[in-house]
Amino acid sequence: MASSFNKAHDFRIDNFNNIVNVNHSADPLSKLEARIAAGAIHDSAERCDAPKCHPETRVAVQANLYRWIVDGDGEVEQPKKIKWVTGPAGTGKTAVMGSLADRCAKNGVLGATFFFASWSASMGRRRKTAFVTTIAHQLAQHRKDLKSAISTAMDNNPGVLEKNLHVQMETLVLAPLREVVHQSEGPGLRGAIIVDGLDECEAEQYHDTSSTGPRATPTRTNAQDQSEILQVLQAASLDPHFPFRILIASRPERVFREFFDPEINPISFAQKLDLNVEHNADADITLFLEAQFDLIRRRFNFPSSWPSRGTIPTLVENASGQFIYAATVIRLFDTSHREAPKALLEAILNMEATRKATSNPLEQLDALYMRILESSPDPPLSVQWIHAIAVCSQYIVNAPAFNINMLLQTDPESNEAEHLLGTLHSLIRIPPHSDQTTAAYGFYHKSLLDFLKDPGRCGKLYAEHSERGVFIWDAFVR
């Protein structure tokens, strides 16, 4: 008997290199589930250590957003169903969205979530392909009548998974919602759809087939795919039967500034919340640092006078509203850094002495990154490893740390990875040695890679794109 792999139309390889059963007799929702990005959902295993708001911090902004989700904006005739939450790197957007998603889920007002991540080993979290299917699959768990309507839509439109996002949204989300709204006798649907990190969505790798060169040129840009998702969400929000509030969190990149600019996009459909402007983070960063230093003090049995008066205000000033700065400082104490805690804190504070008169909010974060990287015995080589880890994680799904180590180290018998990365645990998620054959490297925040790709910020540690390519190429051919 021929194997099922040989039966026409029973199986195929999807965009995530998975074998998917497409037999029309299969459960429609199972076919849908095979095409979702499970790691992008707020409570997925992949996001188990994702940033969340420290207790009692970001209370005002979370309350603002939750109140908007539940009560709206007070506009009866033309309610705004989309809110754009923005701010530069490090302002805590993902932490706020993660904590808000948990609160909404606990209170039964969470429709769906999608957390993009350009550093993720999961292709589904980096590209648009699984965006609508992941949203639809979560909505199908919301209520039985909606689940039935989405299942019927899948069964009646078996080719929808190969259509563009607009068709998928209409077929798998909007049409089933209209059906449920017209037929339902129960309470109305409501809640939030939360989309985080949309600026990290990368372009699908379509290629120009007319190209005669050795490599075809991608025909899409990141901004185009991000704009497509924005347009799909806008169309959904304008449907009178669409009952959900949509929260979109991203950095203020041009595609978002223009899309949410009412003078450029005249349809008044969204509100804007700038975390860097409308919510002063200093009080929350202070609370976070006080709680964390209290834990450190008890862990090392330090006296109550440590850290000295003025330490936390100085760190808060250095943070310039950047939660990532405060979090990175604390991780230094949590990762068995080679320096004693008191000496380490003194060294961090002494960076203030070299601070220039500038309004650049990233200056102290950059100085902190530089100091941590320079603690490596060979900083330039460590930076090359970081770039290579990022590339391997992007193109090799869930590449184990062990495999990357074997690829990059020059001596298979050496422990080069520990030698180069041993002091960088506050920047890189490094699996324990016992788990490295299965667990992957990761980055705590995309801002590290932003820093290393900007010569104006990382200075002497900058490696040209060609240098990074040669380093990886040499690793493959030696």
Phi, psi and omega in degrees: 000135179290145179290161182295343178290342182263353181282128182300132172072006179277322183226155172204168177263126182271185183290355179251015181063029175260147174277121186243130176282118180246019176299127185297344179279349180290157177302126183304320181288335174292321177295321177294316182298329180293348184245019179261164173257089186299326182291346182275351181282143192303326183253026181288160177299326181296333182258023185297330179248024178293152181295140174229158179293133174298143180309137179072009175251157181056029182296314184296314183291321177296319179295321178301311184290319181295320179297320179295320179298316187278318187252348182078194185253007177086356179269113185279317186288312181228073181294141178274118185263359179237137172232131178261117176258119186226177182152157181292173179304137174092359182275359173092024182299312183294322178297317179296314181295321179295315179293321179295319178299318178298317180295316179296319179297317180298325183263008175074024180237031177253118177278305183195160176222155172211116180252102176290152176203112183291340181272352187293145174286345180274118180301327183297333180275350184257345186228173188277344192310315186262012187297301184292320181297323179292319177297312182298318181296322178291320179296329179294339178272355188288312180210153183297320182292326178288323177299316180296319181294320179290322177298317178296320179298319178295318183293323181279344183228068186298338181269004186296333182293344178260004181270172179286173186296326180297315179294318179298318180296316180296315187283317189265343184238300189291313180299314176298323178296318178299317181298317182292318180298320182288327188259339187288139173251358181272189179297150181291151176289147174199174177130198188235145165246118186251123180239114183248147174068031183299334177294346179266001177291126181264155182292142171298145185271060169288152183230151178282104184290347179278351182294138180256359180284173180296335178229128177289153183266130176303139184263358181239156174247164176303315182299323180295317180289324176296318178296323179298317178296318178301317181295321179296317179292323177297315179300320179296316183296333182275350177287125184297341181265359180279116191264357189263153169270140182246125175251125179241120179249131180199166169289161182279054178290163187303316184301327180279319179301317182288321183294323182264010176273114184297339178283333179267317178246092192291347179288114183280093187231000188218156170247160181237137174231111180263109183297333183281344185248313190269347180226104178294121186271355187302315181297321180290320178295321177300313180298317179299311182295320179299316181293319183289320178291331175296318177295317180296318181300317180289325180297319183260005180057042178279157178291162182295344179282355179256136354286161186293160179303135180098345181296308183294316175303323178294316180294322178296318178297317179297327183294330180051042179081004183265104178300330182296329177295309181298318181295321180292319177302313182293322179298332178300324180278341184266359188241027177053048178300151186291339178275148175295148185306316182295318179293323180296315179296319179298320179295320178296317181292328181291344176296339179297330184295335182261005184292134179269160177284099182208155178262009181293112183290346182268356187302311183288326175297317178298318179297322179293314176303315182298316182295318180296315181295325181285352174284347176290148178294340178215080186306313181300321180289323176299320179295320177298320177298318180299314178299318181293320177300317180298316180294313180298320179295330181285321188254346178240104186299127177054040179299119181297147179302323180301316180296319179295321178299315180297327180289317191271328184285145185280336180239113183303336182271354184275169174246056186296326181298312179295322179298316185274329188250358187301331180262008187250020182296338179282349180250329187236135172283108182251116182297150172304152184304324182291342183253001190288346176283344181236330185269151184255159170290160175205169180241139180291330183203140180299340183297336177295315180291325174302315180300313185286342180264004181243106182299333179289342181256316185264354172056240187292346178271000181290135175241125178302154179304320180295322178297318180295321179295318179296319180300315181290319179299315179299324180295323182286326188266344183282000000 
